[in-house]
Every structure is written in C-alpha cells, then in structure tokens.
Amino acid sequence: METTRTSPLAAEFVLRRANWRDLGAVNELEKLCFPLDAWPLIEIISVLTFPGVVRIKAMQGQAMVGFVAGERRQGEKTGWIATICVHPERRGLGIGRALLEACETRMGMERVRLTVRASNREAVALYERCGYSQVGEWPRYYAGGEDGLLFEKVIAPDLG
Ligand SMILES: CC(C)(COP(=O)(O)OP(=O)(O)OC[C@H]1O[C@@H](n2cnc3c(N)ncnc32)[C@H](O)[C@@H]1OP(=O)(O)O)[C@@H](O)C(=O)NCCC(=O)NCCS
C-alpha cells in the first residue's frame, strides 16, 4: 500500500503501512501529540504487531508526520480507531483526514467507532467533518477524570 496525497497547503505526503520498525518514530510522535495520554511502549508494540490491526503512517520525506491505528472487531462488526495523531507542525493540512479515511477503508467494517476527550476540539472537528456523530458519553473515562465522547460512523448499514 502506498498512496501519495497532496493538499493545496501541504507538501506532498505519502501514506504507507506501518510495522514494528516504526516503533521509535511512533513513540516519539505519540509523546509529542498526547501530553496526557501517550501510550506506554508496550501498547505501541501491540498495535504495530497484533493481527487484525490496521496501522498507517503519513510520511514527508524521511519524517513520520502522522499515524493511525484501527482494530477490526469482527464480532461487533466494528472497527475501532485506537489512535490517530499528526505532528503539531503539520496540522490543518489534510493529513489527519487522509489517515482516518485510509484506515476506515482498510478496516472494511460496517461501522467505525472511537472515543475522544470531551475537551479535544480539534479531534472532534476532524471526526464531525469526516461523518462521525456522537452516540454516547463515558464518564471519567480518561486519566484525570475527563469524560470520553463516543463517536460513530456507519459505513454500510447492516441489512440483516
Ligand atoms: C486531531 C488531529 C489528528 C487532526 O489532524 P489534522 O491533520 O490537523 O486534520 P486535517 O487537517 O485533516 O483536518 C480535517 C478536518 O478537521 C477540521 N479541523 C482539524 N483541526 C481543526 C481545528 N483546530 N479547528 C477546527 N477544525 C479543525 C478541519 O476543518 C478539517 O475539515 P476539512 O477537511 O473539511 O477542511 C490533530 O489535531 C492531532 O494530532 N491532535 C493531537 C492528537 C489527538 O488529539 N488525536 C485524537 C485523539 S481522539
């Protein structure tokens, strides 16, 4: 998989499958993007190696500028976005949207779900612009006691 995308503002970026060799770069990006919720290394190793997980990186030259991971839960007919992040200096250029849409496509599930901190306005804006709606709220879900908002996008209705 390799998809080259351009936006009017951004230099060209390329989406590629990520794998365990990206451990260091994903770890750096997570720390930069999630001051409160950065995953421990073991979680990053899991998403980069477990079967059933879609992992895609956005590259500009040799630099990883974005990452998304989504888990296919076949029993629930649902794909879960486990993490999505874009380098702080490369935001607002369409990279987050491209990562999210590529992950949805590769998961190939009937619906996609995710949770987000209630205060995370940038992420909520991304999800709403990409067709997600809030379907629930998980009180005190995050570290520090912040509520989680549950968002969902129905890709293909279940016709039974
Ligand atoms: C959320 C995040 C991934 C968005 O990435 P991004 O590359 O800046 O997003 P995009 O440029 O693709 O923007 C996609 C849409 O979201 C909207 N959006 C993104 N950031 C926004 C902001 N700060 N204010 C308003 N709208 C915003 C844009 O309007 C855009 O809509 P459009 O394509 O119709 O114009 C990025 O801000 C990030 O990494 N945040 C920190 C990590 C994080 O919180 N991840 C989510 C955890 S649940």
Tab-separated table of N, CA and C and ligand atoms in Angstrom:
chain	number	residue	atom	x	y	z
A	1	MET	N	0.834	-1.191	0.000
A	1	MET	CA	0.000	0.000	0.000
A	1	MET	C	0.872	1.245	0.000
A	2	GLU	N	0.651	2.129	-0.951
A	2	GLU	CA	1.318	3.430	-0.917
A	2	GLU	C	0.444	4.412	-1.677
A	3	THR	N	0.016	5.443	-1.011
A	3	THR	CA	-0.862	6.422	-1.641
A	3	THR	C	-0.237	7.786	-1.476
A	4	THR	N	-0.034	8.499	-2.569
A	4	THR	CA	0.506	9.851	-2.477
A	4	THR	C	-0.645	10.838	-2.490
A	5	ARG	N	-0.672	11.718	-1.494
A	5	ARG	CA	-1.751	12.701	-1.384
A	5	ARG	C	-1.147	14.098	-1.358
A	6	THR	N	-1.838	15.039	-1.934
A	6	THR	CA	-1.390	16.424	-1.805
A	6	THR	C	-2.549	17.263	-1.311
A	7	SER	N	-2.272	18.319	-0.600
A	7	SER	CA	-3.299	19.306	-0.291
A	7	SER	C	-2.739	20.629	-0.774
A	8	PRO	N	-3.588	21.621	-0.992
A	8	PRO	CA	-3.094	22.889	-1.522
A	8	PRO	C	-2.027	23.511	-0.627
A	9	LEU	N	-2.109	23.242	0.665
A	9	LEU	CA	-1.187	23.883	1.596
A	9	LEU	C	0.042	23.036	1.899
A	10	ALA	N	-0.127	21.740	1.865
A	10	ALA	CA	0.931	20.864	2.354
A	10	ALA	C	1.881	20.472	1.243
A	11	ALA	N	3.087	20.177	1.642
A	11	ALA	CA	3.960	19.474	0.732
A	11	ALA	C	3.338	18.083	0.566
A	12	GLU	N	3.760	17.382	-0.431
A	12	GLU	CA	3.231	16.051	-0.670
A	12	GLU	C	3.484	15.150	0.542
A	13	PHE	N	2.511	14.342	0.846
A	13	PHE	CA	2.757	13.331	1.869
A	13	PHE	C	2.329	11.975	1.326
A	14	VAL	N	2.908	10.957	1.892
A	14	VAL	CA	2.675	9.600	1.414
A	14	VAL	C	2.143	8.771	2.569
A	15	LEU	N	1.104	7.984	2.302
A	15	LEU	CA	0.586	7.057	3.313
A	15	LEU	C	1.147	5.670	3.034
A	16	ARG	N	1.682	5.053	4.082
A	16	ARG	CA	2.238	3.702	3.944
A	16	ARG	C	1.820	2.857	5.130
A	17	ARG	N	1.811	1.543	4.919
A	17	ARG	CA	1.619	0.649	6.066
A	17	ARG	C	2.757	0.844	7.045
A	18	ALA	N	2.426	0.841	8.328
A	18	ALA	CA	3.472	0.907	9.354
A	18	ALA	C	3.725	-0.509	9.876
A	19	ASN	N	4.905	-0.725	10.440
A	19	ASN	CA	5.201	-2.021	11.063
A	19	ASN	C	6.141	-1.813	12.255
A	20	TRP	N	6.637	-2.916	12.827
A	20	TRP	CA	7.401	-2.820	14.072
A	20	TRP	C	8.663	-1.977	13.926
A	21	ARG	N	9.156	-1.816	12.702
A	21	ARG	CA	10.355	-0.980	12.514
A	21	ARG	C	10.062	0.489	12.811
A	22	ASP	N	8.778	0.841	12.872
A	22	ASP	CA	8.390	2.236	13.126
A	22	ASP	C	8.217	2.531	14.613
A	23	LEU	N	8.576	1.572	15.448
A	23	LEU	CA	8.354	1.719	16.894
A	23	LEU	C	8.899	3.046	17.443
A	24	GLY	N	10.146	3.362	17.131
A	24	GLY	CA	10.773	4.577	17.671
A	24	GLY	C	10.041	5.833	17.220
A	25	ALA	N	9.725	5.893	15.922
A	25	ALA	CA	9.086	7.100	15.374
A	25	ALA	C	7.666	7.259	15.922
A	26	VAL	N	6.924	6.155	16.046
A	26	VAL	CA	5.556	6.247	16.583
A	26	VAL	C	5.616	6.678	18.052
A	27	ASN	N	6.570	6.143	18.776
A	27	ASN	CA	6.733	6.506	20.191
A	27	ASN	C	7.005	8.010	20.335
A	28	GLU	N	7.889	8.539	19.504
A	28	GLU	CA	8.200	9.978	19.541
A	28	GLU	C	6.957	10.814	19.228
A	29	LEU	N	6.239	10.400	18.162
A	29	LEU	CA	5.055	11.154	17.732
A	29	LEU	C	3.968	11.113	18.804
A	30	GLU	N	3.761	9.953	19.416
A	30	GLU	CA	2.758	9.822	20.492
A	30	GLU	C	3.078	10.770	21.638
A	31	LYS	N	4.363	10.810	22.023
A	31	LYS	CA	4.744	11.668	23.160
A	31	LYS	C	4.494	13.137	22.835
A	32	LEU	N	4.773	13.495	21.576
A	32	LEU	CA	4.594	14.876	21.128
A	32	LEU	C	3.113	15.256	21.051
A	33	CYS	N	2.284	14.309	20.628
A	33	CYS	CA	0.875	14.607	20.335
A	33	CYS	C	-0.053	14.389	21.520
A	34	PHE	N	0.343	13.538	22.471
A	34	PHE	CA	-0.540	13.205	23.593
A	34	PHE	C	0.165	13.449	24.912
A	35	PRO	N	0.285	14.734	25.304
A	35	PRO	CA	0.976	15.020	26.566
A	35	PRO	C	0.332	14.315	27.757
A	36	LEU	N	-0.990	14.081	27.709
A	36	LEU	CA	-1.671	13.450	28.851
A	36	LEU	C	-1.857	11.945	28.667
A	37	ASP	N	-1.955	11.487	27.426
A	37	ASP	CA	-2.380	10.105	27.184
A	37	ASP	C	-1.402	9.288	26.342
A	38	ALA	N	-0.131	9.691	26.255
A	38	ALA	CA	0.800	8.924	25.408
A	38	ALA	C	0.827	7.470	25.863
A	39	TRP	N	0.785	6.566	24.921
A	39	TRP	CA	0.799	5.144	25.253
A	39	TRP	C	2.149	4.718	25.796
A	40	PRO	N	2.155	3.773	26.729
A	40	PRO	CA	3.413	3.124	27.083
A	40	PRO	C	3.904	2.297	25.891
A	41	LEU	N	5.210	2.044	25.870
A	41	LEU	CA	5.831	1.339	24.742
A	41	LEU	C	5.122	0.022	24.417
A	42	ILE	N	4.676	-0.673	25.451
A	42	ILE	CA	4.068	-1.997	25.235
A	42	ILE	C	2.796	-1.888	24.384
A	43	GLU	N	2.049	-0.815	24.583
A	43	GLU	CA	0.825	-0.606	23.783
A	43	GLU	C	1.187	-0.340	22.326
A	44	ILE	N	2.250	0.424	22.128
A	44	ILE	CA	2.661	0.747	20.753
A	44	ILE	C	3.160	-0.522	20.059
A	45	ILE	N	3.906	-1.337	20.799
A	45	ILE	CA	4.360	-2.609	20.219
A	45	ILE	C	3.138	-3.439	19.812
A	46	SER	N	2.113	-3.443	20.658
A	46	SER	CA	0.905	-4.227	20.359
A	46	SER	C	0.258	-3.769	19.055
A	47	VAL	N	0.022	-2.468	18.908
A	47	VAL	CA	-0.675	-2.028	17.682
A	47	VAL	C	0.192	-2.215	16.446
A	48	LEU	N	1.511	-2.229	16.634
A	48	LEU	CA	2.386	-2.403	15.464
A	48	LEU	C	2.581	-3.865	15.092
A	49	THR	N	2.112	-4.784	15.934
A	49	THR	CA	2.383	-6.204	15.653
A	49	THR	C	1.144	-7.093	15.660
A	50	PHE	N	0.114	-6.749	16.407
A	50	PHE	CA	-1.022	-7.671	16.549
A	50	PHE	C	-1.757	-7.848	15.221
A	51	PRO	N	-2.232	-9.091	14.967
A	51	PRO	CA	-3.066	-9.286	13.790
A	51	PRO	C	-4.404	-8.571	13.974
A	52	GLY	N	-5.047	-8.225	12.886
A	52	GLY	CA	-6.357	-7.577	12.979
A	52	GLY	C	-6.276	-6.091	13.220
A	53	VAL	N	-5.047	-5.561	13.242
A	53	VAL	CA	-4.901	-4.113	13.442
A	53	VAL	C	-4.377	-3.488	12.141
A	54	VAL	N	-5.062	-2.438	11.707
A	54	VAL	CA	-4.604	-1.656	10.552
A	54	VAL	C	-3.741	-0.533	11.088
A	55	ARG	N	-2.529	-0.364	10.542
A	55	ARG	CA	-1.647	0.737	11.001
A	55	ARG	C	-1.050	1.431	9.777
A	56	ILE	N	-1.230	2.720	9.772
A	56	ILE	CA	-0.823	3.503	8.603
A	56	ILE	C	-0.063	4.733	9.084
A	57	LYS	N	1.038	5.013	8.394
A	57	LYS	CA	1.820	6.206	8.739
A	57	LYS	C	1.766	7.183	7.578
A	58	ALA	N	1.874	8.479	7.902
A	58	ALA	CA	1.999	9.529	6.889
A	58	ALA	C	3.449	9.996	6.910
A	59	MET	N	4.066	9.998	5.723
A	59	MET	CA	5.484	10.356	5.628
A	59	MET	C	5.661	11.590	4.762
A	60	GLN	N	6.528	12.481	5.205
A	60	GLN	CA	7.011	13.571	4.355
A	60	GLN	C	8.515	13.400	4.304
A	61	GLY	N	9.015	12.999	3.158
A	61	GLY	CA	10.424	12.630	3.073
A	61	GLY	C	10.671	11.460	4.018
A	62	GLN	N	11.694	11.611	4.842
A	62	GLN	CA	12.039	10.532	5.785
A	62	GLN	C	11.330	10.698	7.131
A	63	ALA	N	10.535	11.763	7.268
A	63	ALA	CA	9.919	12.053	8.577
A	63	ALA	C	8.502	11.503	8.663
A	64	MET	N	8.229	10.814	9.771
A	64	MET	CA	6.854	10.388	10.016
A	64	MET	C	6.099	11.584	10.608
A	65	VAL	N	5.034	12.004	9.916
A	65	VAL	CA	4.296	13.182	10.382
A	65	VAL	C	2.895	12.834	10.864
A	66	GLY	N	2.514	11.567	10.745
A	66	GLY	CA	1.194	11.170	11.236
A	66	GLY	C	1.100	9.668	11.357
A	67	PHE	N	0.159	9.226	12.180
A	67	PHE	CA	-0.010	7.789	12.401
A	67	PHE	C	-1.446	7.514	12.813
A	68	VAL	N	-1.995	6.410	12.323
A	68	VAL	CA	-3.312	5.955	12.765
A	68	VAL	C	-3.271	4.446	12.943
A	69	ALA	N	-3.998	3.953	13.936
A	69	ALA	CA	-4.168	2.514	14.095
A	69	ALA	C	-5.639	2.229	14.352
A	70	GLY	N	-6.156	1.209	13.713
A	70	GLY	CA	-7.556	0.822	13.886
A	70	GLY	C	-7.676	-0.686	14.023
A	71	GLU	N	-8.510	-1.092	14.974
A	71	GLU	CA	-8.657	-2.522	15.279
A	71	GLU	C	-9.968	-3.041	14.697
A	72	ARG	N	-9.885	-4.138	13.930
A	72	ARG	CA	-11.104	-4.769	13.420
A	72	ARG	C	-11.676	-5.684	14.500
A	73	ARG	N	-12.894	-5.405	14.952
A	73	ARG	CA	-13.567	-6.306	15.904
A	73	ARG	C	-14.699	-6.989	15.148
A	74	GLN	N	-14.384	-8.157	14.598
A	74	GLN	CA	-15.318	-8.832	13.686
A	74	GLN	C	-16.639	-9.142	14.378
A	75	GLY	N	-16.581	-9.600	15.651
A	75	GLY	CA	-17.801	-9.957	16.376
A	75	GLY	C	-18.772	-8.794	16.484
A	76	GLU	N	-18.228	-7.614	16.666
A	76	GLU	CA	-19.062	-6.404	16.791
A	76	GLU	C	-19.325	-5.749	15.438
A	77	LYS	N	-18.732	-6.305	14.375
A	77	LYS	CA	-18.817	-5.707	13.028
A	77	LYS	C	-18.389	-4.245	13.063
A	78	THR	N	-17.400	-3.991	13.888
A	78	THR	CA	-16.989	-2.604	14.147
A	78	THR	C	-15.472	-2.473	14.066
A	79	GLY	N	-15.032	-1.391	13.454
A	79	GLY	CA	-13.622	-1.027	13.527
A	79	GLY	C	-13.462	0.065	14.572
A	80	TRP	N	-12.442	-0.058	15.401
A	80	TRP	CA	-12.193	0.949	16.449
A	80	TRP	C	-10.909	1.691	16.127
A	81	ILE	N	-10.998	2.990	16.040
A	81	ILE	CA	-9.786	3.800	15.889
A	81	ILE	C	-9.105	3.821	17.254
A	82	ALA	N	-7.924	3.224	17.312
A	82	ALA	CA	-7.214	3.131	18.596
A	82	ALA	C	-6.407	4.391	18.868
A	83	THR	N	-5.826	4.939	17.815
A	83	THR	CA	-5.083	6.193	17.962
A	83	THR	C	-4.984	6.881	16.613
A	84	ILE	N	-4.947	8.194	16.632
A	84	ILE	CA	-4.663	8.974	15.416
A	84	ILE	C	-3.960	10.245	15.848
A	85	CYS	N	-2.873	10.586	15.175
A	85	CYS	CA	-2.153	11.812	15.535
A	85	CYS	C	-1.357	12.335	14.350
A	86	VAL	N	-1.204	13.652	14.353
A	86	VAL	CA	-0.431	14.350	13.319
A	86	VAL	C	0.556	15.266	14.036
A	87	HIS	N	1.758	15.337	13.525
A	87	HIS	CA	2.794	16.198	14.116
A	87	HIS	C	2.251	17.622	14.275
A	88	PRO	N	2.479	18.246	15.436
A	88	PRO	CA	1.908	19.579	15.698
A	88	PRO	C	2.213	20.606	14.608
A	89	GLU	N	3.370	20.493	13.971
A	89	GLU	CA	3.718	21.480	12.929
A	89	GLU	C	3.121	21.155	11.568
A	90	ARG	N	2.446	20.041	11.447
A	90	ARG	CA	1.888	19.633	10.152
A	90	ARG	C	0.367	19.488	10.216
A	91	ARG	N	-0.248	20.132	11.190
A	91	ARG	CA	-1.709	20.017	11.330
A	91	ARG	C	-2.441	20.997	10.415
A	92	GLY	N	-3.716	20.708	10.192
A	92	GLY	CA	-4.545	21.593	9.378
A	92	GLY	C	-4.255	21.498	7.892
A	93	LEU	N	-3.583	20.447	7.485
A	93	LEU	CA	-3.169	20.301	6.087
A	93	LEU	C	-3.827	19.102	5.404
A	94	GLY	N	-4.757	18.467	6.092
A	94	GLY	CA	-5.456	17.337	5.476
A	94	GLY	C	-4.858	15.978	5.784
A	95	ILE	N	-3.798	15.944	6.585
A	95	ILE	CA	-3.132	14.664	6.849
A	95	ILE	C	-4.000	13.793	7.759
A	96	GLY	N	-4.602	14.404	8.789
A	96	GLY	CA	-5.463	13.634	9.696
A	96	GLY	C	-6.637	13.021	8.963
A	97	ARG	N	-7.280	13.805	8.128
A	97	ARG	CA	-8.419	13.285	7.358
A	97	ARG	C	-7.978	12.128	6.455
A	98	ALA	N	-6.845	12.306	5.773
A	98	ALA	CA	-6.367	11.255	4.860
A	98	ALA	C	-6.070	9.964	5.632
A	99	LEU	N	-5.453	10.096	6.814
A	99	LEU	CA	-5.151	8.912	7.631
A	99	LEU	C	-6.436	8.218	8.067
A	100	LEU	N	-7.400	9.023	8.549
A	100	LEU	CA	-8.647	8.451	9.059
A	100	LEU	C	-9.388	7.714	7.935
A	101	GLU	N	-9.491	8.346	6.783
A	101	GLU	CA	-10.234	7.730	5.688
A	101	GLU	C	-9.529	6.468	5.178
A	102	ALA	N	-8.197	6.506	5.139
A	102	ALA	CA	-7.453	5.323	4.694
A	102	ALA	C	-7.654	4.168	5.681
A	103	CYS	N	-7.683	4.490	6.968
A	103	CYS	CA	-7.865	3.444	7.988
A	103	CYS	C	-9.268	2.851	7.895
A	104	GLU	N	-10.271	3.712	7.715
A	104	GLU	CA	-11.656	3.218	7.549
A	104	GLU	C	-11.715	2.239	6.374
A	105	THR	N	-11.128	2.636	5.255
A	105	THR	CA	-11.181	1.810	4.050
A	105	THR	C	-10.493	0.465	4.280
A	106	ARG	N	-9.311	0.502	4.881
A	106	ARG	CA	-8.562	-0.744	5.061
A	106	ARG	C	-9.198	-1.650	6.112
A	107	MET	N	-9.861	-1.071	7.123
A	107	MET	CA	-10.536	-1.933	8.102
A	107	MET	C	-11.712	-2.635	7.435
A	108	GLY	N	-12.413	-1.931	6.546
A	108	GLY	CA	-13.501	-2.544	5.774
A	108	GLY	C	-14.670	-3.000	6.628
A	109	MET	N	-14.938	-2.306	7.721
A	109	MET	CA	-16.023	-2.701	8.620
A	109	MET	C	-17.279	-1.879	8.346
A	110	GLU	N	-18.421	-2.402	8.838
A	110	GLU	CA	-19.696	-1.717	8.589
A	110	GLU	C	-19.806	-0.396	9.334
A	111	ARG	N	-19.156	-0.342	10.486
A	111	ARG	CA	-19.161	0.922	11.212
A	111	ARG	C	-17.823	1.096	11.921
A	112	VAL	N	-17.535	2.350	12.226
A	112	VAL	CA	-16.273	2.683	12.891
A	112	VAL	C	-16.606	3.500	14.128
A	113	ARG	N	-15.910	3.190	15.228
A	113	ARG	CA	-16.138	3.911	16.480
A	113	ARG	C	-14.825	4.406	17.055
A	114	LEU	N	-14.923	5.361	17.929
A	114	LEU	CA	-13.746	5.876	18.626
A	114	LEU	C	-14.197	6.685	19.829
A	115	THR	N	-13.269	6.902	20.740
A	115	THR	CA	-13.545	7.803	21.860
A	115	THR	C	-12.555	8.958	21.823
A	116	VAL	N	-13.001	10.078	22.365
A	116	VAL	CA	-12.172	11.285	22.354
A	116	VAL	C	-12.436	12.055	23.644
A	117	ARG	N	-11.399	12.717	24.149
A	117	ARG	CA	-11.590	13.587	25.312
A	117	ARG	C	-12.603	14.677	24.978
A	118	ALA	N	-13.506	14.961	25.917
A	118	ALA	CA	-14.561	15.942	25.672
A	118	ALA	C	-13.988	17.313	25.298
A	119	SER	N	-12.786	17.629	25.790
A	119	SER	CA	-12.200	18.957	25.529
A	119	SER	C	-11.407	19.021	24.221
A	120	ASN	N	-11.283	17.909	23.508
A	120	ASN	CA	-10.392	17.849	22.336
A	120	ASN	C	-11.108	18.367	21.083
A	121	ARG	N	-11.157	19.685	20.969
A	121	ARG	CA	-11.979	20.317	19.915
A	121	ARG	C	-11.453	20.022	18.515
A	122	GLU	N	-10.111	19.949	18.364
A	122	GLU	CA	-9.543	19.680	17.029
A	122	GLU	C	-9.970	18.303	16.553
A	123	ALA	N	-9.875	17.319	17.456
A	123	ALA	CA	-10.222	15.944	17.059
A	123	ALA	C	-11.722	15.829	16.796
A	124	VAL	N	-12.542	16.453	17.650
A	124	VAL	CA	-13.994	16.411	17.432
A	124	VAL	C	-14.324	17.040	16.073
A	125	ALA	N	-13.644	18.151	15.742
A	125	ALA	CA	-13.872	18.795	14.435
A	125	ALA	C	-13.526	17.835	13.299
A	126	LEU	N	-12.398	17.155	13.439
A	126	LEU	CA	-11.995	16.181	12.399
A	126	LEU	C	-13.069	15.113	12.232
A	127	TYR	N	-13.511	14.535	13.351
A	127	TYR	CA	-14.479	13.432	13.262
A	127	TYR	C	-15.800	13.906	12.661
A	128	GLU	N	-16.264	15.083	13.096
A	128	GLU	CA	-17.545	15.575	12.553
A	128	GLU	C	-17.424	15.861	11.061
A	129	ARG	N	-16.299	16.439	10.656
A	129	ARG	CA	-16.094	16.732	9.227
A	129	ARG	C	-16.006	15.443	8.410
A	130	CYS	N	-15.600	14.369	9.056
A	130	CYS	CA	-15.454	13.095	8.344
A	130	CYS	C	-16.687	12.205	8.491
A	131	GLY	N	-17.784	12.743	9.017
A	131	GLY	CA	-19.045	11.995	9.008
A	131	GLY	C	-19.365	11.224	10.270
A	132	TYR	N	-18.639	11.484	11.346
A	132	TYR	CA	-18.930	10.806	12.621
A	132	TYR	C	-19.954	11.621	13.422
A	133	SER	N	-20.751	10.900	14.226
A	133	SER	CA	-21.699	11.546	15.134
A	133	SER	C	-21.482	11.004	16.538
A	134	GLN	N	-21.746	11.853	17.516
A	134	GLN	CA	-21.616	11.390	18.898
A	134	GLN	C	-22.783	10.478	19.238
A	135	VAL	N	-22.461	9.284	19.783
A	135	VAL	CA	-23.525	8.327	20.134
A	135	VAL	C	-23.489	7.949	21.617
A	136	GLY	N	-22.569	8.525	22.365
A	136	GLY	CA	-22.520	8.193	23.786
A	136	GLY	C	-21.486	9.023	24.508
A	137	GLU	N	-21.463	8.810	25.816
A	137	GLU	CA	-20.519	9.536	26.671
A	137	GLU	C	-20.068	8.572	27.755
A	138	TRP	N	-18.764	8.478	27.986
A	138	TRP	CA	-18.233	7.593	29.010
A	138	TRP	C	-17.655	8.463	30.133
A	139	PRO	N	-18.416	8.583	31.219
A	139	PRO	CA	-17.981	9.483	32.293
A	139	PRO	C	-16.622	9.081	32.870
A	140	ARG	N	-15.777	10.065	33.071
A	140	ARG	CA	-14.469	9.907	33.726
A	140	ARG	C	-13.630	8.806	33.080
A	141	TYR	N	-13.708	8.694	31.770
A	141	TYR	CA	-13.022	7.615	31.053
A	141	TYR	C	-11.506	7.834	31.007
A	142	TYR	N	-11.107	9.098	30.942
A	142	TYR	CA	-9.684	9.380	30.731
A	142	TYR	C	-8.956	9.681	32.030
A	143	ALA	N	-7.628	9.525	31.985
A	143	ALA	CA	-6.778	9.886	33.117
A	143	ALA	C	-7.067	11.326	33.501
A	144	GLY	N	-7.165	11.586	34.794
A	144	GLY	CA	-7.509	12.931	35.255
A	144	GLY	C	-9.000	13.113	35.426
A	145	GLY	N	-9.787	12.118	34.990
A	145	GLY	CA	-11.229	12.151	35.245
A	145	GLY	C	-12.061	12.791	34.149
A	146	GLU	N	-11.438	13.121	33.002
A	146	GLU	CA	-12.225	13.753	31.929
A	146	GLU	C	-13.133	12.719	31.249
A	147	ASP	N	-14.336	13.201	30.851
A	147	ASP	CA	-15.271	12.314	30.154
A	147	ASP	C	-14.753	11.964	28.762
A	148	GLY	N	-15.118	10.784	28.290
A	148	GLY	CA	-14.858	10.390	26.908
A	148	GLY	C	-16.135	10.515	26.108
A	149	LEU	N	-16.029	11.037	24.892
A	149	LEU	CA	-17.179	11.082	23.996
A	149	LEU	C	-17.026	9.929	23.006
A	150	LEU	N	-18.120	9.181	22.820
A	150	LEU	CA	-18.102	8.052	21.886
A	150	LEU	C	-18.670	8.523	20.555
A	151	PHE	N	-17.868	8.386	19.511
A	151	PHE	CA	-18.301	8.791	18.170
A	151	PHE	C	-18.412	7.557	17.273
A	152	GLU	N	-19.318	7.647	16.308
A	152	GLU	CA	-19.546	6.511	15.401
A	152	GLU	C	-19.794	7.016	13.984
A	153	LYS	N	-19.341	6.227	13.046
A	153	LYS	CA	-19.666	6.475	11.624
A	153	LYS	C	-20.169	5.161	11.040
A	154	VAL	N	-21.356	5.196	10.468
A	154	VAL	CA	-21.888	3.995	9.825
A	154	VAL	C	-21.458	4.045	8.366
A	155	ILE	N	-20.694	3.020	7.967
A	155	ILE	CA	-20.147	2.996	6.613
A	155	ILE	C	-21.163	2.320	5.687
A	156	ALA	N	-21.678	1.177	6.137
A	156	ALA	CA	-22.668	0.452	5.340
A	156	ALA	C	-23.710	-0.076	6.301
A	157	PRO	N	-24.962	0.266	6.136
A	157	PRO	CA	-25.970	-0.203	7.075
A	157	PRO	C	-26.080	-1.724	7.056
A	158	ASP	N	-26.307	-2.305	8.247
A	158	ASP	CA	-26.482	-3.753	8.370
A	158	ASP	C	-27.886	-4.108	7.883
A	159	LEU	N	-27.973	-4.797	6.752
A	159	LEU	CA	-29.285	-5.127	6.184
A	159	LEU	C	-29.783	-6.476	6.693
A	160	GLY	N	-29.121	-6.983	7.706
A	160	GLY	CA	-29.539	-8.235	8.316
A	160	GLY	C	-29.019	-9.388	7.521
B	1	LIG	C1	-6.913	15.639	15.556
B	1	LIG	C2	-5.751	15.693	14.564
B	1	LIG	C3	-5.320	14.257	14.244
B	1	LIG	C4	-6.238	16.379	13.273
B	1	LIG	O1	-5.230	16.252	12.287
B	1	LIG	P1	-5.061	17.327	11.115
B	1	LIG	O2	-4.082	16.783	10.141
B	1	LIG	O3	-4.770	18.667	11.679
B	1	LIG	O4	-6.549	17.333	10.490
B	1	LIG	P2	-6.937	17.774	8.999
B	1	LIG	O5	-6.026	18.880	8.558
B	1	LIG	O6	-7.009	16.575	8.134
B	1	LIG	O7	-8.391	18.364	9.222
B	1	LIG	C5	-9.533	17.564	8.974
B	1	LIG	C6	-10.795	18.351	9.267
B	1	LIG	O8	-10.859	18.650	10.662
B	1	LIG	C7	-11.049	20.041	10.856
B	1	LIG	N1	-10.087	20.524	11.846
B	1	LIG	C8	-8.872	19.993	12.135
B	1	LIG	N2	-8.255	20.741	13.090
B	1	LIG	C9	-9.120	21.755	13.381
B	1	LIG	C10	-9.083	22.857	14.269
B	1	LIG	N3	-8.007	23.098	15.037
B	1	LIG	N4	-10.140	23.699	14.312
B	1	LIG	C11	-11.236	23.492	13.524
B	1	LIG	N5	-11.324	22.454	12.646
B	1	LIG	C12	-10.291	21.612	12.592
B	1	LIG	C13	-10.709	20.724	9.566
B	1	LIG	O9	-11.631	21.761	9.307
B	1	LIG	C14	-10.787	19.665	8.508
B	1	LIG	O10	-12.008	19.699	7.801
B	1	LIG	P3	-11.975	19.863	6.191
B	1	LIG	O11	-11.056	18.768	5.676
B	1	LIG	O12	-13.377	19.651	5.782
B	1	LIG	O13	-11.441	21.231	5.945
B	1	LIG	C15	-4.569	16.533	15.134
B	1	LIG	O14	-5.063	17.770	15.608
B	1	LIG	C16	-3.820	15.845	16.266
B	1	LIG	O15	-2.914	15.046	16.029
B	1	LIG	N6	-4.184	16.165	17.523
B	1	LIG	C17	-3.473	15.589	18.698
B	1	LIG	C18	-3.740	14.122	18.852
B	1	LIG	C19	-5.217	13.860	19.075
B	1	LIG	O16	-5.879	14.555	19.832
B	1	LIG	N7	-5.737	12.814	18.400
B	1	LIG	C20	-7.134	12.412	18.535
B	1	LIG	C21	-7.311	11.541	19.719
B	1	LIG	S1	-9.002	11.014	19.929
